[in-house]
Each structure stands twice: as C-alpha cells, then as structure tokens.
C-alpha cells in the first residue's frame, strides 16, 4: 500500500465526471488499498478516486457512529456508487474537504440515503446511511460527478488554525 498525493481544486480531475469502472482488476485493488491508506494518513472520513487524480467511480468511506465516539470504525469501499433512495428531510451542516484545504462551508444534504454499488470483489452492495454517514456518501459521490462542496455550499469560510474539521 502507498499513500497517494491528494489533488486540490482547481485541478481539472476534480471538476469532471468520472468514468464507470467496467473491470475490477489488480490495478483497481492496488488503487483501493492506496486510497484506504491515503484516507487514514490524511486523516479523513471519505475519499473519492478523483481526489488522488484517478477519474474513476470509486469511493472509500471510513466512519464510526454519530452518537458514540468509541464505536469501531466501519470501512466501506464502493465501486460505481449510486444513490437510489433519499429521505425527504434535508439537513444543513458544515463540511470540509481534503481537496479544498483550509475551507469549510454549510451544505444542505439529504438526511438519509440508500447507496448501491459493488464491493471490491464485484459483489452488489446496498448501504443504508443516515446522519453524518449519509452526508459523507453524498459528498463523495458528488466528487465522482465533478462537484466539490464549495459548488453547493451556502456559506464558505476560511478555517482558523485552531478550528478542526474532519475532511471528506
Ligand atoms: Ni471531499
């Protein structure tokens, strides 16, 4: 495994639609492992392939529990992820992004989503996510469509040194 370099806006790869993965090969497995390591080193809670310069539809998310800080982290690797169901409820909250260093913004997202895609073995997965996990999935899937949070944020501001946000 290797830590890959994270690309920042306005790099073109972050502003274009990523291509669907049609074959899960050895190169895909290496990319997945590298993305997991890159996410952990960053550290962050979610990373999309375009953020390491690869224009492919692949995300990794590692997150625990909104309510319980000590809950074990759960790792999700989703190839060709799609949101197939959303709640009617929308929630506004603060986001930051590894590709937009030093900035934060308020973004409105669905309170809950159902995501479908493939795991790293090519098997179909379906994930019900709510709260922060739902937000992370929406943020990462946006990356695959060339959208960064600053494109839809209502308010954007520069983080002060002492402010600490988990990046996605
Ligand atoms: Ni991001």
Coordinates of C-alpha atoms and ligand atoms in Angstrom, one line a residue:
X1 CA 0.0 0.0 0.0
X2 CA 1.1 3.5 -0.7
X3 CA -0.1 6.9 0.2
X4 CA -1.1 8.8 -2.9
X5 CA -0.9 12.5 -3.4
X6 CA -4.2 14.3 -2.9
X7 CA -5.1 16.8 -5.6
X8 CA -6.6 20.2 -4.8
X9 CA -9.1 22.4 -6.6
X10 CA -8.9 23.8 -9.3
X11 CA -7.3 20.6 -10.7
X12 CA -9.4 19.6 -13.7
X13 CA -9.8 16.0 -12.5
X14 CA -12.0 17.3 -9.6
X15 CA -14.3 19.1 -12.0
X16 CA -15.1 16.4 -14.5
X17 CA -17.4 13.4 -14.4
X18 CA -15.5 10.2 -13.6
X19 CA -15.9 7.1 -15.7
X20 CA -17.7 4.0 -14.6
X21 CA -15.4 1.0 -13.7
X22 CA -16.2 -1.9 -16.0
X23 CA -13.5 -4.3 -14.9
X24 CA -12.2 -4.8 -11.4
X25 CA -8.6 -5.8 -11.9
X26 CA -5.3 -5.9 -10.0
X27 CA -4.8 -2.2 -10.7
X28 CA -8.2 -1.5 -9.1
X29 CA -7.2 -3.5 -6.0
X30 CA -4.0 -1.5 -5.6
X31 CA -5.9 1.8 -6.1
X32 CA -8.4 0.7 -3.4
X33 CA -5.6 -0.2 -0.9
X34 CA -3.8 3.0 -1.6
X35 CA -6.9 5.1 -1.2
X36 CA -7.6 3.5 2.2
X37 CA -4.1 4.2 3.4
X38 CA -4.3 7.8 2.0
X39 CA -7.6 8.4 3.8
X40 CA -6.2 7.1 7.1
X41 CA -3.0 9.1 6.9
X42 CA -4.8 12.4 5.8
X43 CA -6.8 11.7 8.1
X44 CA -10.3 11.9 6.7
X45 CA -13.6 10.0 6.7
X46 CA -14.1 9.7 2.9
X47 CA -12.1 9.8 -0.3
X48 CA -13.1 9.6 -3.9
X49 CA -10.7 8.4 -6.7
X50 CA -10.6 11.8 -8.5
X51 CA -9.1 13.2 -5.3
X52 CA -6.0 11.1 -6.0
X53 CA -6.1 12.0 -9.7
X54 CA -7.9 9.0 -11.0
X55 CA -11.1 9.8 -12.9
X56 CA -13.0 6.6 -12.0
X57 CA -16.1 5.9 -10.0
X58 CA -14.8 4.6 -6.7
X59 CA -15.1 5.8 -3.2
X60 CA -13.8 4.7 0.2
X61 CA -15.5 5.8 3.4
X62 CA -14.4 5.0 7.0
X63 CA -16.7 6.2 9.7
X64 CA -18.0 5.1 13.2
X65 CA -21.1 6.4 14.8
X66 CA -22.7 9.8 15.2
X67 CA -23.7 9.1 18.8
X68 CA -20.8 7.0 20.0
X69 CA -17.2 8.3 19.6
X70 CA -15.8 5.0 20.8
X71 CA -17.7 2.9 18.3
X72 CA -15.4 0.9 15.9
X73 CA -14.9 2.5 12.5
X74 CA -16.6 0.8 9.6
X75 CA -14.9 0.8 6.2
X76 CA -16.9 1.0 3.0
X77 CA -15.4 0.5 -0.4
X78 CA -17.9 1.2 -3.2
X79 CA -17.4 0.9 -6.9
X80 CA -19.8 2.7 -9.2
X81 CA -21.8 4.0 -6.2
X82 CA -25.3 5.4 -6.9
X83 CA -27.9 7.0 -4.6
X84 CA -31.1 5.1 -5.2
X85 CA -33.2 6.5 -2.4
X86 CA -33.3 9.7 -0.4
X87 CA -35.2 11.0 2.6
X88 CA -37.5 14.0 2.2
X89 CA -35.8 15.6 5.1
X90 CA -32.8 17.8 4.3
X91 CA -30.1 18.8 6.8
X92 CA -27.7 21.7 6.7
X93 CA -24.3 21.2 8.3
X94 CA -20.7 22.1 8.0
X95 CA -18.4 20.3 5.6
X96 CA -14.7 20.4 4.7
X97 CA -12.8 18.5 2.1
X98 CA -9.3 17.2 1.7
X99 CA -9.2 18.7 -1.8
X100 CA -10.2 22.1 -0.5
X101 CA -7.7 22.7 2.3
X102 CA -8.4 25.3 5.0
X103 CA -12.0 25.9 3.9
X104 CA -15.4 25.0 5.4
X105 CA -19.0 25.6 4.3
X106 CA -22.6 24.9 5.1
X107 CA -24.2 22.4 2.7
X108 CA -27.7 21.1 2.6
X109 CA -27.9 17.3 2.1
X110 CA -30.5 14.6 2.4
X111 CA -30.8 13.3 6.0
X112 CA -30.7 9.7 4.8
X113 CA -29.8 7.9 1.6
X114 CA -29.6 4.4 0.2
X115 CA -26.4 3.8 -1.8
X116 CA -25.9 0.8 -4.1
X117 CA -22.8 -0.3 -6.0
X118 CA -20.2 -3.0 -6.0
X119 CA -17.7 -4.0 -3.3
X120 CA -14.1 -4.7 -4.2
X121 CA -14.9 -8.3 -5.1
X122 CA -17.5 -7.1 -7.6
X123 CA -20.5 -8.2 -5.5
X124 CA -23.5 -5.9 -5.2
X125 CA -23.8 -3.9 -2.0
X126 CA -26.6 -1.7 -0.7
X127 CA -25.9 0.7 2.2
X128 CA -28.5 2.5 4.2
X129 CA -26.9 5.6 5.6
X130 CA -28.2 8.4 7.8
X131 CA -26.8 11.4 9.6
X132 CA -23.1 12.0 9.0
X133 CA -22.6 8.8 7.1
X134 CA -25.3 9.9 4.6
X135 CA -23.6 13.2 4.3
X136 CA -20.2 11.6 3.6
X137 CA -21.7 9.4 0.9
X138 CA -23.4 12.3 -0.8
X139 CA -20.1 14.4 -0.6
X140 CA -18.0 11.5 -2.1
X141 CA -20.5 10.7 -4.9
X142 CA -20.6 14.4 -5.8
X143 CA -16.8 14.1 -6.3
X144 CA -17.5 11.5 -9.0
X145 CA -19.7 14.0 -10.8
X146 CA -17.1 16.7 -10.7
X147 CA -18.8 18.6 -7.9
X148 CA -16.9 19.9 -4.8
X149 CA -18.8 21.1 -1.7
X150 CA -17.9 24.7 -2.4
X151 CA -20.0 24.4 -5.6
X152 CA -23.1 24.0 -3.5
X153 CA -22.3 25.5 -0.1
X154 CA -24.5 28.3 1.1
X155 CA -21.7 29.9 3.0
X156 CA -18.0 29.3 2.7
X157 CA -15.3 30.5 5.1
X158 CA -11.7 30.0 5.8
X159 CA -10.9 27.8 8.8
X160 CA -8.8 29.3 11.5
X161 CA -5.8 27.3 12.7
X162 CA -7.5 26.2 15.9
X163 CA -10.6 25.0 14.2
X164 CA -10.6 21.4 13.4
X165 CA -12.9 19.7 10.9
X166 CA -12.9 16.2 9.7
X167 CA -12.3 16.3 6.0
X168 CA -14.1 14.2 3.4
Ligands
LIG1 NI1 -14.2 16.0 -0.5

